[in-house]
Short mmCIF file of C-alpha atoms and ligand atoms in Angstrom, two decimals:
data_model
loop_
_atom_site.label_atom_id
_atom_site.label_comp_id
_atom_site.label_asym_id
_atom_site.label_seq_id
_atom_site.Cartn_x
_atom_site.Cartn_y
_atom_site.Cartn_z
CA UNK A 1 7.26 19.36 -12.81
CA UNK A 2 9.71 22.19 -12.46
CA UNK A 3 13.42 22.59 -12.32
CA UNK A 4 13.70 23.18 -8.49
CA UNK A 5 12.97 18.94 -8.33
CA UNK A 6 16.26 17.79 -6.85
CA UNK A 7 17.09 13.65 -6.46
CA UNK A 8 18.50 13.01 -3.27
CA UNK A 9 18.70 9.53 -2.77
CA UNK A 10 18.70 6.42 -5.74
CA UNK A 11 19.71 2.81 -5.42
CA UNK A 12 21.63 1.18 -8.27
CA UNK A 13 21.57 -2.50 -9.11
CA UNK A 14 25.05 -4.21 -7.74
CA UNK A 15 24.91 -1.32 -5.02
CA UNK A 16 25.40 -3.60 -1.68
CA UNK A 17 24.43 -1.45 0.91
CA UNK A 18 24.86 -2.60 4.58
CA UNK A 19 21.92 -0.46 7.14
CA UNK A 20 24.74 1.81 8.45
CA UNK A 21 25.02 3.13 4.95
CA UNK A 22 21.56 3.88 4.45
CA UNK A 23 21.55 5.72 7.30
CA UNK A 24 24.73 7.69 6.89
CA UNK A 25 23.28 8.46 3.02
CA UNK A 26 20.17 8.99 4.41
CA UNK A 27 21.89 11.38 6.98
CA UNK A 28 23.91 13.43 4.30
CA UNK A 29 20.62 13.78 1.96
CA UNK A 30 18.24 15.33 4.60
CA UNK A 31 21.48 17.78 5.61
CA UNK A 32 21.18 19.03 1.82
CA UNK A 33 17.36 18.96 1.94
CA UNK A 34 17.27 20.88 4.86
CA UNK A 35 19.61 23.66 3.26
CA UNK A 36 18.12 23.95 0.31
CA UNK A 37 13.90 24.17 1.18
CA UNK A 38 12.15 26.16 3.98
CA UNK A 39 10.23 25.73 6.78
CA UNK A 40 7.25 24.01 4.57
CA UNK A 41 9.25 21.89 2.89
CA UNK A 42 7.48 18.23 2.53
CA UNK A 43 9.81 14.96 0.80
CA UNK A 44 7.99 13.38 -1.67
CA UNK A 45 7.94 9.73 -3.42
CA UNK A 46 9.01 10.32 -7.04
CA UNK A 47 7.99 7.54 -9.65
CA UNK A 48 10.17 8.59 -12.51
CA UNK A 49 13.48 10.09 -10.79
CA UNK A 50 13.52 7.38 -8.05
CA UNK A 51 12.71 7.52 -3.65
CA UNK A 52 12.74 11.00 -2.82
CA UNK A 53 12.32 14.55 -4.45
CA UNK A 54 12.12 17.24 -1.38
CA UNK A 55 10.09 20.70 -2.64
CA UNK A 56 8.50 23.56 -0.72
CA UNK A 57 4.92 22.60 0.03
CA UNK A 58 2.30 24.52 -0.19
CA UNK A 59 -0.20 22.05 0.71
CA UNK A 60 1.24 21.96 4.19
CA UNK A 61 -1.62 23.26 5.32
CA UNK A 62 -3.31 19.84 5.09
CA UNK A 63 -1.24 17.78 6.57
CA UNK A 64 -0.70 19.75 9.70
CA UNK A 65 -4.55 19.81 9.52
CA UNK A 66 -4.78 15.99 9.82
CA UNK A 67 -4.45 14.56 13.38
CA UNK A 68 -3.41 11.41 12.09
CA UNK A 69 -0.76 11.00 9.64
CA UNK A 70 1.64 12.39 11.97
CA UNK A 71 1.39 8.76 13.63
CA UNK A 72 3.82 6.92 10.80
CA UNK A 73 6.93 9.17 11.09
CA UNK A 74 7.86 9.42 7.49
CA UNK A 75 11.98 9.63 7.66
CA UNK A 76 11.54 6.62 10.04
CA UNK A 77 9.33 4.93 7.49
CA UNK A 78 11.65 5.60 4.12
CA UNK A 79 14.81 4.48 6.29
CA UNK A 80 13.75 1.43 7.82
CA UNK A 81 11.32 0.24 4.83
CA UNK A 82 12.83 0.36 1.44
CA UNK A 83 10.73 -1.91 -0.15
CA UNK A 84 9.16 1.32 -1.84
CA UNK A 85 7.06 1.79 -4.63
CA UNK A 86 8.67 3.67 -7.17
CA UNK A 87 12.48 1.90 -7.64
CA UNK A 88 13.48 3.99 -10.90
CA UNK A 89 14.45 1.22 -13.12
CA UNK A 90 13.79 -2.16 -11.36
CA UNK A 91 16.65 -4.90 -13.28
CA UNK A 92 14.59 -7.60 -13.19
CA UNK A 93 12.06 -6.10 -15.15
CA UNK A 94 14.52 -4.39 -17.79
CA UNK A 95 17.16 -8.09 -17.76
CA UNK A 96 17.25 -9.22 -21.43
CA UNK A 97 18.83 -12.74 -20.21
CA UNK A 98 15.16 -13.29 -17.89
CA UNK A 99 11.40 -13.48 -18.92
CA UNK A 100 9.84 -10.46 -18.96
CA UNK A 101 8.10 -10.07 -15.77
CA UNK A 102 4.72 -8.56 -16.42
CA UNK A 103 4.72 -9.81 -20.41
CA UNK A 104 4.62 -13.64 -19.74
CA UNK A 105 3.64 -14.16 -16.01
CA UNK A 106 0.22 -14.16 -16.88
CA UNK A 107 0.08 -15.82 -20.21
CA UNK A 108 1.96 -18.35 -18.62
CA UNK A 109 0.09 -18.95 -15.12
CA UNK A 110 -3.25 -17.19 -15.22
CA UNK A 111 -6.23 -19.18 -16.74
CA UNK A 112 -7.97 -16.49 -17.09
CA UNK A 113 -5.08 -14.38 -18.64
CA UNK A 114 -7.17 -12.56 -21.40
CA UNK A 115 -9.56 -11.48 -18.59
CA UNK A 116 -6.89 -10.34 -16.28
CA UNK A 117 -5.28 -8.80 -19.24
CA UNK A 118 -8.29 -6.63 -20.48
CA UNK A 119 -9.77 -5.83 -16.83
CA UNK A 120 -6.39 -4.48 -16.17
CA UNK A 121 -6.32 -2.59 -18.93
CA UNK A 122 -9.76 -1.22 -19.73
CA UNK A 123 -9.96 -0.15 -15.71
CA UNK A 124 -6.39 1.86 -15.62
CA UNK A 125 -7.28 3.56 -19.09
CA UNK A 126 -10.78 4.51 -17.44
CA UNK A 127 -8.80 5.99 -14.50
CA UNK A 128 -6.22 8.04 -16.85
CA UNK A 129 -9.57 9.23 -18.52
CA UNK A 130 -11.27 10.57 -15.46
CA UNK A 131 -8.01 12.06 -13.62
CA UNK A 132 -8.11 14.38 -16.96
CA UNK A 133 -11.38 15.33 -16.97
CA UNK A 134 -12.69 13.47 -19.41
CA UNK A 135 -15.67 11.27 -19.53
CA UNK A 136 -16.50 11.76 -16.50
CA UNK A 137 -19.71 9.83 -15.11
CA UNK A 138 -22.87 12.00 -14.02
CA UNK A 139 -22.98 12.72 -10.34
CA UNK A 140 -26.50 12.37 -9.37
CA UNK A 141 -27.64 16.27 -8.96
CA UNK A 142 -29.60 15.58 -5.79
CA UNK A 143 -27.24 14.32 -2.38
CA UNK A 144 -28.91 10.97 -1.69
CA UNK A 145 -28.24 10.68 2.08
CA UNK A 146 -25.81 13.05 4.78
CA UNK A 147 -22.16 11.99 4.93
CA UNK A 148 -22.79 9.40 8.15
CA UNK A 149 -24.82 7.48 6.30
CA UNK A 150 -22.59 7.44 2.92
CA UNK A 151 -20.14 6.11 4.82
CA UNK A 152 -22.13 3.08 6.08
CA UNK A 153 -23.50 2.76 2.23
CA UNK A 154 -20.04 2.82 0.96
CA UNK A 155 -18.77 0.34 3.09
CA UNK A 156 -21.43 -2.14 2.80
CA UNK A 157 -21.39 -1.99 -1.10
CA UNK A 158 -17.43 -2.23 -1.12
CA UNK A 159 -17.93 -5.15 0.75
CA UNK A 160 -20.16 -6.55 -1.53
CA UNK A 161 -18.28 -6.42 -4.13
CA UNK A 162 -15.36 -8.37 -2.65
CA UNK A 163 -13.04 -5.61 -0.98
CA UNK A 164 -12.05 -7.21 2.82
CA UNK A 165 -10.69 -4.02 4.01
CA UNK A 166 -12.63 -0.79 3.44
CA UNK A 167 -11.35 2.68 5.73
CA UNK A 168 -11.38 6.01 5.34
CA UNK A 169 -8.56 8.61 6.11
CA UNK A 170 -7.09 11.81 4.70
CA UNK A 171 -4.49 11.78 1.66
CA UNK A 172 -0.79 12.73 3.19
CA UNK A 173 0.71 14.39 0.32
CA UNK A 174 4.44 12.59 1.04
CA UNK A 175 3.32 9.45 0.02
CA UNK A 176 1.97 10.48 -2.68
CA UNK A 177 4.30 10.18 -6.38
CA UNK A 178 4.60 14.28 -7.71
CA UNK A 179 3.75 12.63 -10.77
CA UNK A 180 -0.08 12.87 -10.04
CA UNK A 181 -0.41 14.94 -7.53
CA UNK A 182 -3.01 17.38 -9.95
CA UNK A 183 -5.09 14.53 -10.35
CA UNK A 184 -5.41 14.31 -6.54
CA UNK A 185 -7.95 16.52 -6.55
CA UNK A 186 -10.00 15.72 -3.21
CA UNK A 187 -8.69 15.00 -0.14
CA UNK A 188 -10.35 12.23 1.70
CA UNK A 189 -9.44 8.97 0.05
CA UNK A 190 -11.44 5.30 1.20
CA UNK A 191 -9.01 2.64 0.77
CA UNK A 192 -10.31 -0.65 -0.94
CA UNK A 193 -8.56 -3.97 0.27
CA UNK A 194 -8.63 -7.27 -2.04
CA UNK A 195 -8.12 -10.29 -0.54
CA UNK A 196 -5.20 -12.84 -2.55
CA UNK A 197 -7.12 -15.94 -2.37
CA UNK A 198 -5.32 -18.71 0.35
CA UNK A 199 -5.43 -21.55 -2.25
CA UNK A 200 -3.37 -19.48 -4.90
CA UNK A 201 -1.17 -18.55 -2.29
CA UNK A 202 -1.03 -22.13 -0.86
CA UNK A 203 0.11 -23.41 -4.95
CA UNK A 204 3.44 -21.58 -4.74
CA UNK A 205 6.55 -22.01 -6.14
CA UNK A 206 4.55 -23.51 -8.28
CA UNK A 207 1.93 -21.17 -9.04
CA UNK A 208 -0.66 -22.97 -11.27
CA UNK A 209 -4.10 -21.35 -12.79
CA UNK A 210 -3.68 -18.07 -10.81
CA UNK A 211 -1.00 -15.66 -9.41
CA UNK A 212 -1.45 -14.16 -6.25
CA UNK A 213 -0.42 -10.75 -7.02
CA UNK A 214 -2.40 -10.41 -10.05
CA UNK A 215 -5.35 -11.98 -8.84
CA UNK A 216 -5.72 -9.02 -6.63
CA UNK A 217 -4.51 -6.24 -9.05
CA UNK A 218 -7.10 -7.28 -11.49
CA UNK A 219 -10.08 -7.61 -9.05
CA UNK A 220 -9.21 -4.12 -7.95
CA UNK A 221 -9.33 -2.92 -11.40
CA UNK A 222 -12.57 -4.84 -11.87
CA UNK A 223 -14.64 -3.68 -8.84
CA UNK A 224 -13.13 -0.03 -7.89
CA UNK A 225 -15.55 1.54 -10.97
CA UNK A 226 -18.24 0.16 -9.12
CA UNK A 227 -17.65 1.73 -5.99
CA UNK A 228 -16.68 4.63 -7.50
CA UNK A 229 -20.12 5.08 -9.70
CA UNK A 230 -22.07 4.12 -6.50
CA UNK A 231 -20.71 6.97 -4.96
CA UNK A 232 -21.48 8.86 -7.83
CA UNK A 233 -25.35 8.01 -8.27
CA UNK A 234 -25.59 8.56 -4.32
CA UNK A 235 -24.48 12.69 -5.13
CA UNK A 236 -21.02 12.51 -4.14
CA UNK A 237 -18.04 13.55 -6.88
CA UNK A 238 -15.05 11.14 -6.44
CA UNK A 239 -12.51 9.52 -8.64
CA UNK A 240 -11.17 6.22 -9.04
CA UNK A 241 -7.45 5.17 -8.17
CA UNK A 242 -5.33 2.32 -9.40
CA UNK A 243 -3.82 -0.08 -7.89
CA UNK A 244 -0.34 0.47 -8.97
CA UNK A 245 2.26 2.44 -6.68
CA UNK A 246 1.47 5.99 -7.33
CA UNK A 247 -0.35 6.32 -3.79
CA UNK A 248 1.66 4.74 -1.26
CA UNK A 249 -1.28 2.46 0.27
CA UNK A 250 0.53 1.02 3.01
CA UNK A 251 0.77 4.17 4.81
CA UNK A 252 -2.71 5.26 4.47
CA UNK A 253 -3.82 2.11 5.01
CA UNK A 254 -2.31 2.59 8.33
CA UNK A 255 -3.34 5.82 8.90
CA UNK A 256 -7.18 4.38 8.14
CA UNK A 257 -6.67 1.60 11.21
CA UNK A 258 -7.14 -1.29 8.65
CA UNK A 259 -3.53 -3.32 10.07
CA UNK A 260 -0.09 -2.54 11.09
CA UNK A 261 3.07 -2.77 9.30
CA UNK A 262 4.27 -6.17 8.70
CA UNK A 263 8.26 -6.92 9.29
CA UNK A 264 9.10 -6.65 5.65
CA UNK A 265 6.97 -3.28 5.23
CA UNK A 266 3.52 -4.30 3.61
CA UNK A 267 0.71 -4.03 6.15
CA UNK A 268 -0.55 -6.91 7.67
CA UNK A 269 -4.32 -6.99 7.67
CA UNK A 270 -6.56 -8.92 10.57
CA UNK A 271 -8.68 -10.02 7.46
CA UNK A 272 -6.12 -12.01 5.55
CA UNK A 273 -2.82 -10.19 6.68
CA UNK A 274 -0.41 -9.62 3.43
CA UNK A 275 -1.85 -11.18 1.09
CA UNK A 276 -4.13 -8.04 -0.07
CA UNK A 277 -4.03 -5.62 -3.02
CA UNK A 278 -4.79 -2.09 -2.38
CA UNK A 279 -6.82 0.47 -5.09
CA UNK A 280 -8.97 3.52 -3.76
CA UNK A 281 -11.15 6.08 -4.28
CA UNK A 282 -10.87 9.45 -3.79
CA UNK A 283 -13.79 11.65 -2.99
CA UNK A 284 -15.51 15.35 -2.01
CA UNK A 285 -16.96 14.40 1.25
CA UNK A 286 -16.03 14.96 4.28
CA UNK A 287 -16.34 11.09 5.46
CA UNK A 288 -15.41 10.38 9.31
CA UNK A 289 -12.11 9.59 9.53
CA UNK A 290 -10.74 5.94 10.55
CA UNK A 291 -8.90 5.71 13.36
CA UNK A 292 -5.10 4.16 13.49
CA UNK A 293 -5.46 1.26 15.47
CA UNK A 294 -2.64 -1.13 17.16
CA UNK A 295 -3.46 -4.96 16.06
CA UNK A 296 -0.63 -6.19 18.10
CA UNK A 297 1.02 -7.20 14.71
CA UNK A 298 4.39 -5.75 15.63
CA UNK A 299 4.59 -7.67 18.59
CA UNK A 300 3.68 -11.07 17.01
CA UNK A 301 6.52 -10.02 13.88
CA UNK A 302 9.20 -9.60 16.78
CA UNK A 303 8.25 -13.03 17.75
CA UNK A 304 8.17 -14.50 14.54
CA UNK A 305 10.63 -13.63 11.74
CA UNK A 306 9.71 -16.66 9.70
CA UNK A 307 9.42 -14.06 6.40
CA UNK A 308 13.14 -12.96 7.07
CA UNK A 309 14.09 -16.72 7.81
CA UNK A 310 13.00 -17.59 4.31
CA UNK A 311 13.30 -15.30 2.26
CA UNK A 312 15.48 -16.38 -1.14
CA UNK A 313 16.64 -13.42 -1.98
CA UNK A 314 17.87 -12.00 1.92
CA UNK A 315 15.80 -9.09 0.83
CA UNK A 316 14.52 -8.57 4.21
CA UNK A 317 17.88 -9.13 5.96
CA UNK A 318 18.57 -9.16 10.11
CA UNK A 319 20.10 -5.82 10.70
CA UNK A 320 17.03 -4.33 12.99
CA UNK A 321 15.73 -0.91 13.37
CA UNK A 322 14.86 -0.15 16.94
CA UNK A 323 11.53 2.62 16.95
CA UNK A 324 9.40 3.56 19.69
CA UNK A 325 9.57 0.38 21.49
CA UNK A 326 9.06 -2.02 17.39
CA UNK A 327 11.70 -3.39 15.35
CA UNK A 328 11.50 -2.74 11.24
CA UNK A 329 13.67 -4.14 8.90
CA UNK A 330 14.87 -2.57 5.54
CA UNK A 331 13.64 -4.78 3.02
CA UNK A 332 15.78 -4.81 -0.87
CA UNK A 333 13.51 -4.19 -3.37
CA UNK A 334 16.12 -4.44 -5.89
CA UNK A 335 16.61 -8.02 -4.77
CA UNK A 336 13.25 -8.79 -3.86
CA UNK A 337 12.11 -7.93 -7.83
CA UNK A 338 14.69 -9.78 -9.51
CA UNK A 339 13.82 -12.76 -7.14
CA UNK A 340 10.10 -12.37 -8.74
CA UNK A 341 11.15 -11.90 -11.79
CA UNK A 342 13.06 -15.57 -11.58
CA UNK A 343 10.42 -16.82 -9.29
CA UNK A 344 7.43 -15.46 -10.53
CA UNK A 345 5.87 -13.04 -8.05
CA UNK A 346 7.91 -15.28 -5.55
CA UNK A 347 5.73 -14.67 -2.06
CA UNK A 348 7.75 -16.84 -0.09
CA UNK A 349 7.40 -14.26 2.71
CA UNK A 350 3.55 -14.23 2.27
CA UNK A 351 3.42 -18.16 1.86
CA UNK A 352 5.46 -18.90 5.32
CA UNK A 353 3.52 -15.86 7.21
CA UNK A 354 0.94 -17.08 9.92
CA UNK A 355 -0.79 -14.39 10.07
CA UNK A 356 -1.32 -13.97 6.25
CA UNK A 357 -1.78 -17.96 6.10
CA UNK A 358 -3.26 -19.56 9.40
CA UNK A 359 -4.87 -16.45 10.38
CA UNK A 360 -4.69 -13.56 12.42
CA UNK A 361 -7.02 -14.87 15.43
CA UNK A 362 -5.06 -18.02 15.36
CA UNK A 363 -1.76 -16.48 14.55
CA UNK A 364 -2.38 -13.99 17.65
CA UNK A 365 -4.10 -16.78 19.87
CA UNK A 366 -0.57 -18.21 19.91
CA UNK A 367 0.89 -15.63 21.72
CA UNK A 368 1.30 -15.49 25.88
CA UNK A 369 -1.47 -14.14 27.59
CA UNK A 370 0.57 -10.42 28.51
CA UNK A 371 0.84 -10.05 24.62
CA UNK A 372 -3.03 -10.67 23.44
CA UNK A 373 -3.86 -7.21 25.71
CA UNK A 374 -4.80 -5.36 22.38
CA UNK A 375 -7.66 -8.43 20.86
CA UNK A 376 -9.77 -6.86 24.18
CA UNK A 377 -9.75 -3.26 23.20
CA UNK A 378 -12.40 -1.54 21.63
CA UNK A 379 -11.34 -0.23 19.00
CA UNK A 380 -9.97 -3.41 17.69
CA UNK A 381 -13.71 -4.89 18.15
CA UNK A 382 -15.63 -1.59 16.66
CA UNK A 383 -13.48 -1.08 13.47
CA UNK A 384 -13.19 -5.14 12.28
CA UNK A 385 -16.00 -6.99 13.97
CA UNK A 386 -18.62 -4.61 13.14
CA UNK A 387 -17.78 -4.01 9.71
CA UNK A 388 -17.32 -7.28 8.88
CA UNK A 389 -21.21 -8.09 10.50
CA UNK A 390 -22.77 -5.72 8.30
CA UNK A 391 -21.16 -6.87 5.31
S1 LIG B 401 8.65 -11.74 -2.50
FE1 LIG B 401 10.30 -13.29 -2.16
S2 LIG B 401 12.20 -12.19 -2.51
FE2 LIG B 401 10.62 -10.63 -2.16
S3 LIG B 401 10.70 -10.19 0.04
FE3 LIG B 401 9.14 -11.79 -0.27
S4 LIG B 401 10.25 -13.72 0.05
FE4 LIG B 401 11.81 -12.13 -0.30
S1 LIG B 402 6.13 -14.07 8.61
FE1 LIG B 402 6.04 -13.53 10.78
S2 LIG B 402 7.42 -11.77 10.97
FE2 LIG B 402 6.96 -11.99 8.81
S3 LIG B 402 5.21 -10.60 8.46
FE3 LIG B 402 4.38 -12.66 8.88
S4 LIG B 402 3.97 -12.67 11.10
FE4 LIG B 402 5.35 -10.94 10.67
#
């Protein structure tokens, strides 16, 4: 990437920083950003410089074409979730006094740790492969079926190979890492939801046989070739995408009507709420678009809290962000990591959540009658019931 890649805003370690600060920094880095790009300028996520790098954007042009990302506004989104993916040198995962996160976690919990270990593996070299070019699987040379009915395909045969929440919306370029922005190449992406099994959740502190976190990371990796070579054999190009940070999922996620943003920043799902991994699949069709959709989820977080409450760390602390009528908080990811790294993957906030744990029909069923309005609409009904009855 070139020399005009500026760093405007990085968190350090012991940096305590209370949610006026962020905002005054915050403040004070988009006055420099603004003086220093023009008119096209876009802020990007940066994975090896830390949160933001601000250029001239040239691929303007297709955002302002998409009539939906404008719905998550993203200077509201970087200020009042900080949990993001790219922290440039997490401490709990550098601390020569702790286990190494990634090394032992799964020799130590995962029965199936060599499987994990080589799915993981094998899949994300497969994926470095084919964003270069190189052996790339034949596309059938005939088009199988139109677009309408590659959607359906697609979504039934995600489905059946064990990804909950399947949508389809258009890449937005800021939540994207500059890192590998060549490699994304098309610009319709179909997001690919696995579900963290309850029971592994359930086990924690003490996980035992299985991690959540990992369980999900390595299904990805173990099912998103599929998907990808179905698409492939029905005479569509696409490519594979991990399920590490380098597309912000939570955003598009949003943007493809598959939940709503949880109160620590992850999106809450009506299929199992957090406890879901995220890969994808990029592709050269021009797929109908997902709709956003409001669950109701914010409303039920205002309400419930019980992830803030308990969380060991205070990573998601009290100070609130008030925003078009919901309240965010700005969760620490600095503190949230190093509580993983002690606690192994932790999810305390996942393990108290009713949504994620009792529910979403339940969790919502709770709620007074004047707050359910949303379970009625639909395009809650045509986007989660339907899919789910075909699968
Ligand atoms: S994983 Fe643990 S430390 Fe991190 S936000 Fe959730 S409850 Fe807090
Ligand atoms: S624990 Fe409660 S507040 Fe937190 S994400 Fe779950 S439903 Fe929302």
């Amino acid at each position: 990437m070139s020399n005009d890649v500026k760093v405007y805003h990085q968190y350090e370690d012991d940096k305590k920083e209370s949610y006026q600060s962020v905002v005054d920094g915050w403040n004070k880095s988009k006055k420099e950003m603004l003086e220093s790009t023009e008119n096209n300028r876009i802020q990007r996520w940066s994975y090896s410089n830390g949160m933001f790098k601000y250029f001239n954007n040239p691929g303007k042009v297709i955002t302002d074409r998409n009539p939906y990302i404008n719905i998550v506004d993203t200077e509201e989104f970087d200020l009042s979730i900080k949990n993001h993916p790219f922290p440039p040198d997490p401490p709990a995962f550098n601390n020569k006094n702790r286990p190494n996160f990634f090394g032992t976690l799964m020799d130590e919990y995962v029965d199936e740790s060599d499987w994990y270990k080589d799915t993981l593996h094998t899949s994300y070299e497969r994926i470095l492969r084919e964003a270069k070019g190189q052996d790339l699987p034949q596309v059938h040379p005939e088009k199988q079926m139109d677009e309408k009915d590659l959607k359906k395909a697609i979504f039934d045969y995600a489905k059946s190979r064990g990804f909950v929440s399947v949508g389809v919306t258009k890449i937005d370029r800021r939540f994207i890492s500059v890192e590998v922005d060549d490699e994304i190449i098309f610009d319709t992406i179909i997001l690919l939801g696995y579900e963290m099994p309850h029971e592994v959740v359930h086990r924690y502190p003490k996980p035992e046989h299985d991690t959540a976190a990992y369980y999900g990371y390595a299904h990805c990796a173990a099912h998103v070739h599929e998907v990808a070579d179905f698409i492939r054999s029905k005479g569509y190009d696409c490519r594979a995408r991990s399920w590490e940070g380098f597309i912000k999922y939570s955003v598009h996620a949003v943007n493809a009507g598959l939940g709503n943003f949880s109160t620590y920043g992850i999106v809450h799902t009506p299929e199992c709420g957090t406890r879901i991994k995220y890969t994808s699949v990029i592709i050269d069709a021009d797929l109908e678009l997902d709709e956003p959709i409001d669950y109701n989820i914010e409303e039920f977080c205002a309400r419930c809290r019980m992830c803030q409450k308990s969380c060991p760390s205070g990573a998601i602390p009290k100070e609130e962000s008030r925003y078009r009528g919901t309240v965010k908080r700005t969760t620490d990811h600095i503190k949230c990591f190093d509580m993983m790294a002690i606690k192994h993957e932790c999810v305390q906030c996942i393990r108290v959540c009713p949504i994620s744990m009792l529910g979403y029909e339940n969790a919502l069923n709770s709620l007074p009658t004047y707050y359910k309005h949303n379970l009625d609409r639909p395009a809650y009904k045509t986007n989660y019931k339907e899919v789910s009855d075909e699968a």
